[in-house]
C-alpha positions as a Markdown table, in Angstrom:
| # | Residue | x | y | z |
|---|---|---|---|---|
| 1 | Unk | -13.6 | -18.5 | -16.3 |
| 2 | Unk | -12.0 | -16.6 | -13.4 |
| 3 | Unk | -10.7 | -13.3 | -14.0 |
| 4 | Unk | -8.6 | -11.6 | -12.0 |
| 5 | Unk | -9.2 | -7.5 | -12.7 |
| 6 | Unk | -7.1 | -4.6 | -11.6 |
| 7 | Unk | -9.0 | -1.7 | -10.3 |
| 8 | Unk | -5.9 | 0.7 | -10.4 |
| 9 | Unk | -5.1 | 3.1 | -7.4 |
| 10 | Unk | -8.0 | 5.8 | -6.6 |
| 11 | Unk | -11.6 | 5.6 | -7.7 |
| 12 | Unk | -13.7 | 3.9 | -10.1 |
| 13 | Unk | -12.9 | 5.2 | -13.4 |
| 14 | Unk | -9.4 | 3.7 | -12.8 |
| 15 | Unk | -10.1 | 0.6 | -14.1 |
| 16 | Unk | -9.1 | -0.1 | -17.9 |
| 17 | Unk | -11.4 | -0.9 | -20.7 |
| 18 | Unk | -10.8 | -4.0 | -21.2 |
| 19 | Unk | -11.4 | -4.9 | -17.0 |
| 20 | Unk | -14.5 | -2.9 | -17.4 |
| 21 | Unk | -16.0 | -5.1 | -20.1 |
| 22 | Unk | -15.1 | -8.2 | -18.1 |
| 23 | Unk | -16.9 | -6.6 | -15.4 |
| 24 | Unk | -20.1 | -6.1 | -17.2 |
| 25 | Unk | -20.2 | -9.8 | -18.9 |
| 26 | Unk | -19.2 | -11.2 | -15.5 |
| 27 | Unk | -22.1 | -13.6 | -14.0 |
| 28 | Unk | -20.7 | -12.7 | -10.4 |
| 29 | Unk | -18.5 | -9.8 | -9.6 |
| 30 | Unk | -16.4 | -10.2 | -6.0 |
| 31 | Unk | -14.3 | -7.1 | -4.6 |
| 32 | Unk | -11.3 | -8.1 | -2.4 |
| 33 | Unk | -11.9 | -5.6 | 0.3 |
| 34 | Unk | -8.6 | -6.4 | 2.9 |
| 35 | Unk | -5.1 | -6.3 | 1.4 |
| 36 | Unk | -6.1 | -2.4 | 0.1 |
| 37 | Unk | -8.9 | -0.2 | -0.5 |
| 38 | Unk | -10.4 | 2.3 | -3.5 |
| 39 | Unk | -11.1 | 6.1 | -1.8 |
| 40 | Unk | -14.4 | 5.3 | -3.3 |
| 41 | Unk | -17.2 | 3.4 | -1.9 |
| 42 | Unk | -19.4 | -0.1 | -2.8 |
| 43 | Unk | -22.1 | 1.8 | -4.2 |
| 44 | Unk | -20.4 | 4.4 | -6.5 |
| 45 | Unk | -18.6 | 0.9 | -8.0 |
| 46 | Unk | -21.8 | -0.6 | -8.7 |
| 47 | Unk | -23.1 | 2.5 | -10.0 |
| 48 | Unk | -20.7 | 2.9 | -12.5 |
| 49 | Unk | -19.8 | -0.8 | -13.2 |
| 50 | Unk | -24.0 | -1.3 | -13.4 |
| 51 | Unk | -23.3 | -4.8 | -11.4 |
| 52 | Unk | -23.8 | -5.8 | -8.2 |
| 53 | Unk | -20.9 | -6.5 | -6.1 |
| 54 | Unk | -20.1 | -8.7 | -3.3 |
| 55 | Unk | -17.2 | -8.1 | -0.7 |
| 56 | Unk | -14.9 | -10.4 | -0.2 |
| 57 | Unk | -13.2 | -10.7 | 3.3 |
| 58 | Unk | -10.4 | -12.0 | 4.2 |
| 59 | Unk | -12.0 | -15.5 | 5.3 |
| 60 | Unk | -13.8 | -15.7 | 2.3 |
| 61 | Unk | -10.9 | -15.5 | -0.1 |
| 62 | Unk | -8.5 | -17.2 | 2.4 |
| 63 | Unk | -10.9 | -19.9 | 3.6 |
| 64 | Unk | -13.7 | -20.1 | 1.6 |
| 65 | Unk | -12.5 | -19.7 | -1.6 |
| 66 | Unk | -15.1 | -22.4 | -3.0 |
| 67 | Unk | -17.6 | -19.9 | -2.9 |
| 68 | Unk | -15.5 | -17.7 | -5.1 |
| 69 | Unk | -14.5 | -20.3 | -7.7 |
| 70 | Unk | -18.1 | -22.0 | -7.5 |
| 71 | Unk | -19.9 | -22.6 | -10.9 |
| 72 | Unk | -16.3 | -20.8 | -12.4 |
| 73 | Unk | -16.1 | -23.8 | -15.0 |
| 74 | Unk | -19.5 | -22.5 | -17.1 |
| 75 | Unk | -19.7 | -18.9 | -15.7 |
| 76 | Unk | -17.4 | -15.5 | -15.8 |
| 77 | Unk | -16.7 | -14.5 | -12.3 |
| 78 | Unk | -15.0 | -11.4 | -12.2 |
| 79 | Unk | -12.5 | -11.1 | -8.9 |
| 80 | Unk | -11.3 | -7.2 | -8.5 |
| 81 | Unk | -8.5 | -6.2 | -6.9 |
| 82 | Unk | -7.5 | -2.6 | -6.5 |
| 83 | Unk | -4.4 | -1.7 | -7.6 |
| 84 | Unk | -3.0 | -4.7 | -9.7 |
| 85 | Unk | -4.1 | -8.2 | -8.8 |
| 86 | Unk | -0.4 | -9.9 | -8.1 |
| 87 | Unk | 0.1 | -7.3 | -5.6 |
| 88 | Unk | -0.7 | -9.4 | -3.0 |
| 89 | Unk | 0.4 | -13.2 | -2.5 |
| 90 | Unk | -3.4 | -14.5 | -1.6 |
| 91 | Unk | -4.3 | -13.6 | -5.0 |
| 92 | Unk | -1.7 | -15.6 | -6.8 |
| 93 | Unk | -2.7 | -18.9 | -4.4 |
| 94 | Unk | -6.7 | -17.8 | -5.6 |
| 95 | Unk | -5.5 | -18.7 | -9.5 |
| 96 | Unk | -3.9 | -21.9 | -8.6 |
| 97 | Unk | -6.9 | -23.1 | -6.7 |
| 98 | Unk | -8.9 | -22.5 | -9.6 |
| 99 | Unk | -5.8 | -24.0 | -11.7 |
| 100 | Unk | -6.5 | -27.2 | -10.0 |
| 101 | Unk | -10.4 | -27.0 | -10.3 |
| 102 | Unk | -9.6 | -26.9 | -14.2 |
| 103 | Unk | -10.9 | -23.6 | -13.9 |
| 104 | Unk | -9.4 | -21.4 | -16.8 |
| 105 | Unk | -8.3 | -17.8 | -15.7 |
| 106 | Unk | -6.9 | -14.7 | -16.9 |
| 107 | Unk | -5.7 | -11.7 | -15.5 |
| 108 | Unk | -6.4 | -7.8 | -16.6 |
| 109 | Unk | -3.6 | -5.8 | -14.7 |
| 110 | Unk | -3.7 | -1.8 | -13.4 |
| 111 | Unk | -1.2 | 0.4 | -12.1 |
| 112 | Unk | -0.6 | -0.4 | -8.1 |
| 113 | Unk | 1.7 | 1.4 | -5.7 |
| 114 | Unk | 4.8 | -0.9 | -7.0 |
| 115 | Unk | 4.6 | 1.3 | -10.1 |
| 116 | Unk | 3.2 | 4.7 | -9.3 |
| 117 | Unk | 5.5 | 5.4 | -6.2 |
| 118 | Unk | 7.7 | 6.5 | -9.2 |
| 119 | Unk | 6.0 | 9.9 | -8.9 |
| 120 | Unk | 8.3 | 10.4 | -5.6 |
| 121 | Unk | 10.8 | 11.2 | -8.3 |
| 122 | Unk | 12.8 | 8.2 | -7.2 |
| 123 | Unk | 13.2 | 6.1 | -10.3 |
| 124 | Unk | 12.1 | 2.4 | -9.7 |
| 125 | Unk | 15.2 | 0.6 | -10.5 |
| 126 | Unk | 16.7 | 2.3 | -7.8 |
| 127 | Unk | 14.5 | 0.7 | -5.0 |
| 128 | Unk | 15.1 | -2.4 | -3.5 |
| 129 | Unk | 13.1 | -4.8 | -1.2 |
| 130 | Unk | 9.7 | -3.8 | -0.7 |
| 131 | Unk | 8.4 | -4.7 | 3.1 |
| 132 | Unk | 5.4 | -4.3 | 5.0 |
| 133 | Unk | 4.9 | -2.5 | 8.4 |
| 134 | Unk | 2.0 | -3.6 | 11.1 |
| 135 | Unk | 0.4 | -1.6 | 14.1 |
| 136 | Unk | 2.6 | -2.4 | 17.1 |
| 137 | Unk | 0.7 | -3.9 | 19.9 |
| 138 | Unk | 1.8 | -3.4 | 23.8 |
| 139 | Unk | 3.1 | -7.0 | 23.2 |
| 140 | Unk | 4.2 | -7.3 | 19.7 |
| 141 | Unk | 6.5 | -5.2 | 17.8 |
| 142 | Unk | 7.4 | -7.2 | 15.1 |
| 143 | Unk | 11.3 | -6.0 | 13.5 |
| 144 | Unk | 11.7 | -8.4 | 10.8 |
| 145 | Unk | 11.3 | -5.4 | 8.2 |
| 146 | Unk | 14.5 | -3.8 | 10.0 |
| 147 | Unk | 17.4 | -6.3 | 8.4 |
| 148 | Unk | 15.5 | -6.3 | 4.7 |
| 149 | Unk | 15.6 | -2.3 | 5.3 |
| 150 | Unk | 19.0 | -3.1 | 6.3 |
| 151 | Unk | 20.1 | -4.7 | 3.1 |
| 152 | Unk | 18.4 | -1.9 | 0.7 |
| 153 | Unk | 20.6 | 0.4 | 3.1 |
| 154 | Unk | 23.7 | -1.0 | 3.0 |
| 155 | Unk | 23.5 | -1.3 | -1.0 |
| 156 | Unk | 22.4 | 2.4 | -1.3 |
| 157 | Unk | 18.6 | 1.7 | -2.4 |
| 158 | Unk | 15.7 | 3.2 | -1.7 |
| 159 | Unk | 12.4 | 1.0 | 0.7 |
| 160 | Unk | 8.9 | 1.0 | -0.2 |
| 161 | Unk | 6.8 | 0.4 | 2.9 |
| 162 | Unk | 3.6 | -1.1 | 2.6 |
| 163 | Unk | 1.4 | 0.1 | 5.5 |
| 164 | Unk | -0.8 | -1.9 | 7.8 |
| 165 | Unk | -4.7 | -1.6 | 7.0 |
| 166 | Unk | -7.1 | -3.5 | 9.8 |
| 167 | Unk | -10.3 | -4.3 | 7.8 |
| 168 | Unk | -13.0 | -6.4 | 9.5 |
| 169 | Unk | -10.5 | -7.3 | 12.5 |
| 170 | Unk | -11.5 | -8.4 | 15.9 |
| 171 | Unk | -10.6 | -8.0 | 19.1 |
| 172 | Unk | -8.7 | -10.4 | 21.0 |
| 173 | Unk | -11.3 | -10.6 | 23.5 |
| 174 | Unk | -14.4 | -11.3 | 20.7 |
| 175 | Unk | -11.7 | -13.4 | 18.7 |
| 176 | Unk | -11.3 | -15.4 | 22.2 |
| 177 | Unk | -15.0 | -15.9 | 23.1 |
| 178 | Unk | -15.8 | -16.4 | 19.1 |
| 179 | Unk | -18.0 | -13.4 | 19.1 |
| 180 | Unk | -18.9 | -11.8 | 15.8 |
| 181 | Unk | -17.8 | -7.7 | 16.6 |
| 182 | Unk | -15.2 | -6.0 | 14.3 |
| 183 | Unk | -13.1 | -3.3 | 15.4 |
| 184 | Unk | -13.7 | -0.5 | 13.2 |
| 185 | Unk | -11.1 | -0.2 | 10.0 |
| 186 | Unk | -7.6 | 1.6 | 10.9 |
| 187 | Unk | -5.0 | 2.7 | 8.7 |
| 188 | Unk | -1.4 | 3.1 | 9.3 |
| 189 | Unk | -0.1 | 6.9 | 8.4 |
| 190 | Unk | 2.9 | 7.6 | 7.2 |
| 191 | Unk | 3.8 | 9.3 | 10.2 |
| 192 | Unk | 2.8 | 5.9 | 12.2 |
| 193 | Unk | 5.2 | 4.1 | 10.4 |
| 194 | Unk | 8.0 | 6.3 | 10.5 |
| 195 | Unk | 7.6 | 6.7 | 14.5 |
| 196 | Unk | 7.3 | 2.6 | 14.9 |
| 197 | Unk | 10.6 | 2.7 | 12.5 |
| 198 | Unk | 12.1 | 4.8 | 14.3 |
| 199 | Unk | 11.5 | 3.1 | 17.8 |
| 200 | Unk | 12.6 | -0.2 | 16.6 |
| 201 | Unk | 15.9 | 1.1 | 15.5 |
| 202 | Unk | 16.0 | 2.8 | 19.1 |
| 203 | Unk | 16.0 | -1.1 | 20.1 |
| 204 | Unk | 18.1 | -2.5 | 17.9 |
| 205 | Unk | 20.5 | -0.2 | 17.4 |
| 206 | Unk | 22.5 | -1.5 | 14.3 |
| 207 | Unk | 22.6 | 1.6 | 12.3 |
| 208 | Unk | 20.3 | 1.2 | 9.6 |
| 209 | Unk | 18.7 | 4.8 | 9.5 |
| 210 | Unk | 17.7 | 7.6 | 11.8 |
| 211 | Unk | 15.7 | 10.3 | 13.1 |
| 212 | Unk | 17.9 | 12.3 | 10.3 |
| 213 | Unk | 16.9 | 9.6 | 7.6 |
| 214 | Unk | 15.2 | 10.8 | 4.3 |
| 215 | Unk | 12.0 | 9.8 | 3.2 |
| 216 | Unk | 9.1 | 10.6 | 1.7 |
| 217 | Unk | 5.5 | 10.1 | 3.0 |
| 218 | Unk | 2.7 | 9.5 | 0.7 |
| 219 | Unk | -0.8 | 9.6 | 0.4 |
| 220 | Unk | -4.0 | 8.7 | -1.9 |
| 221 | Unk | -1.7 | 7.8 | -4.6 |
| 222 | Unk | -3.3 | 8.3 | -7.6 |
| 223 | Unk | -6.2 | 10.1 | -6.5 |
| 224 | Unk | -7.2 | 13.9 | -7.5 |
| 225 | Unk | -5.9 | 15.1 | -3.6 |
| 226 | Unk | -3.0 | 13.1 | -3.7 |
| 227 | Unk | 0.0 | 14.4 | -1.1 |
| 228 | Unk | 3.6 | 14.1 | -0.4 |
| 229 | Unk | 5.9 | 14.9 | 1.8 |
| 230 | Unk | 9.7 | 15.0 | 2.0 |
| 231 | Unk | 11.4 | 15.5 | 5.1 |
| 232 | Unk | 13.5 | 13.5 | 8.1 |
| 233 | Unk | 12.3 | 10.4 | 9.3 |
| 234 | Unk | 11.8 | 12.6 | 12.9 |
| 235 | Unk | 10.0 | 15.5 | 10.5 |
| 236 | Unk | 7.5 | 12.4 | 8.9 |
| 237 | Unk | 6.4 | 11.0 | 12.0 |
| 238 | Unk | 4.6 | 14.2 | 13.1 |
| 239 | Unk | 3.5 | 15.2 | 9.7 |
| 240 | Unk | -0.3 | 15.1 | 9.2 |
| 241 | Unk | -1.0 | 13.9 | 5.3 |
| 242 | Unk | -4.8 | 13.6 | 5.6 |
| 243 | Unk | -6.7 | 10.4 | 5.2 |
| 244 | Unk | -5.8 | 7.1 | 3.5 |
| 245 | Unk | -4.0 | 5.1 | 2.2 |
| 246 | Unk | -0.7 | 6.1 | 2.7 |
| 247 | Unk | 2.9 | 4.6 | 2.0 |
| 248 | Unk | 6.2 | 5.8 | 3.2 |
| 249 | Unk | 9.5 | 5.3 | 1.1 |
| 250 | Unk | 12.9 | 5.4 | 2.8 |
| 251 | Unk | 16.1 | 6.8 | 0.5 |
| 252 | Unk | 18.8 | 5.2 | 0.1 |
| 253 | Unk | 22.1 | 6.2 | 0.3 |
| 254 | Unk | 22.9 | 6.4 | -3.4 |
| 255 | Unk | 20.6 | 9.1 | -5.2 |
| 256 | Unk | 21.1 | 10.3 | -8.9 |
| 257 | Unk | 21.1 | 14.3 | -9.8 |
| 258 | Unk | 17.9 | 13.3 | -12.0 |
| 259 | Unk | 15.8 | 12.1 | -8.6 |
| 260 | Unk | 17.5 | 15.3 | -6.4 |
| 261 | Unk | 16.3 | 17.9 | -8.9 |
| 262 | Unk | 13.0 | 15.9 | -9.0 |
| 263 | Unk | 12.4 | 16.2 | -5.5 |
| 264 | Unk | 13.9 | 19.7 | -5.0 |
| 265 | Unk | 11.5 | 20.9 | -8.1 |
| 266 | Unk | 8.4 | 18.9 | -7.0 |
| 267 | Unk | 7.7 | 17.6 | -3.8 |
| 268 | Unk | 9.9 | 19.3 | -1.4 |
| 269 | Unk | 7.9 | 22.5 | -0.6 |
| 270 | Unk | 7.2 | 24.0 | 2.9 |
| 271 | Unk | 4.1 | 24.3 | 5.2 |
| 272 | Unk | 3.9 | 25.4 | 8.9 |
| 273 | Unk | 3.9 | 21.9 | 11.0 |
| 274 | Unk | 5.2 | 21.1 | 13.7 |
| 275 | Unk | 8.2 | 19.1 | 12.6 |
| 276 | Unk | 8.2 | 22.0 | 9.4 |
| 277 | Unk | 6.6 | 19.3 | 7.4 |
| 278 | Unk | 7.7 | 19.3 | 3.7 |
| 279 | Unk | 4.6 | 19.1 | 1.3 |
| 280 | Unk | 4.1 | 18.8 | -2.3 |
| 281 | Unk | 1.1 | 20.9 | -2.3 |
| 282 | Unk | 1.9 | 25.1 | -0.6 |
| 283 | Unk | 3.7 | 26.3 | -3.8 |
| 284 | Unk | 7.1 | 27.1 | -2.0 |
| 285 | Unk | 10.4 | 25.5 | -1.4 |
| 286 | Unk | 12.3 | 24.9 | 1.6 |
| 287 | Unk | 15.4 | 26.9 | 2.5 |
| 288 | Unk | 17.1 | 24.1 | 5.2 |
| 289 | Unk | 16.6 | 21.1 | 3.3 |
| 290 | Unk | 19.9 | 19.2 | 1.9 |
| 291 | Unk | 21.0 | 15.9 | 0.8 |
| 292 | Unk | 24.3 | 15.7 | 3.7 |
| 293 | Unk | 25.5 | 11.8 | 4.1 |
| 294 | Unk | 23.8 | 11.0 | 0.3 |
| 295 | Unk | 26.0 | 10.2 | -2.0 |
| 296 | Unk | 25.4 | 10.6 | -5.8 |
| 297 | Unk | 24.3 | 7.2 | -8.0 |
């Protein structure tokens, strides 16, 4: 059988019960290790899992997924996923490979960012189309997250964005001469995204947020050190929230009284930055900050 586990957001007790039993009677355990990361490393997993582990890149779950599913008729293979396992497109298309290998599967879900980003205050059913944002290149700035951004806009809800990771990646010059050397891993900061946000709508020019745009940065969800911030889109993007991951939600237009006294109560608290940097972690509460051009939901 194939089971896909959810590891949950931050370390290695995150995972539930039940996933950890599956783990322990699994005859292979395989970590996905591209679409998102634990802030723990291999060996404290294996340490408290007692199982060996084997990475999984992204060609090995993307193209060589018959190593994966291999022997999966007769033997447990445990396939975990941090956060929950149907964030992420690839692992749905890994269960109906093994669907069509007669392979039976079942699935152990976690908490993932989808879920937890409630602890912004902003209350899910209030958000709209999640999108993803990617390092810019000198050559490629990808904007097809602006009109889904957009949309939420125009309808008064709130925008996860998913940030870029680059695990394992190459170069375009190694990619080109089919040479073996990875760049080292980079992830996108919330300040990152808010700066490539805010340079595309420089671009574009259609209106759909800026520099004075709300939002609210976050990083290590989930974990012990976890960190927000609250501030402009121009106060985010030189706001320094420590290491990764990170994820940056854009407000809508429409808040409810419940998610401004959240924020005002819990996250919005100043430190000396700057961009006077908003953060959920200094004990004291901004003077300057206001809701002006949000309307109440």
């Amino acid at each position: 059988m194939l089971f896909l586990v959810g590891l949950g957001l931050a370390d290695e007790t995150d995972i539930t019960v039940k996933g950890l039993n599956v783990v322990k009677a699994a005859n292979r355990v395989y970590l996905e290790a591209y679409t998102s990361i634990l802030l723990v490393s291999k060996d404290k997993l294996e340490s408290y899992y007692g199982r060996p582990i084997i990475l999984a890149d992204r060609e090995m779950v993307e193209s060589s997924s018959d190593e994966i599913l291999a022997g999966a008729v007769t033997d447990n293979v445990a396939f975990l996923v941090v956060g929950d396992p149907f964030g992420a497109t690839t692992h749905a298309d890994l269960l109906l490979r093994a669907r069509e290998l007669k392979i039976p599967t079942k699935t152990i879900h976690n908490a993932s960012v989808m879920s937890a980003v409630g602890s912004t205050g902003l209350q899910l059913y209030n958000f709209g189309q999640t999108v993803s944002m990617v390092f810019f290149t000198d050559t490629w700035k990808p904007s097809s997250f602006y009109n889904r951004v957009k949309e939420n806009r125009r309808t008064g809800l709130h925008t996860l964005m998913l940030l870029d990771i680059k695990v394992k990646e190459q170069s375009m010059e190694n990619l080109a001469r089919g040479r073996k050397i990875f760049e080292p891993p980079r992830y996108m900061t919330a300040a990152q995204c808010a700066a490539q946000m805010l340079q595309i709508e420089e671009d574009r020019g259609e209106g759909a947020y800026g520099p004075d745009s709300l939002a609210v940065g976050v990083a290590r969800l989930g974990a012990d050190d976890q960190r927000m911030a609250a501030g402009t889109l121009e106060q985010i993007s030189q706001c320094n929230l420590g290491p990764p991951l990170h994820s940056l939600v854009l407000l809508g237009k429409r808040v409810h009284d419940l998610e401004r006294d959240y924020i005002r109560e819990t996250i919005w608290e100043t430190v000396t930055t700057p961009a006077s940097c908003i953060l959920s972690d200094n004990g004291k509460r901004p003077a300057s900050f206001t809701f002006s051009g949000l309307v109440a939901g």
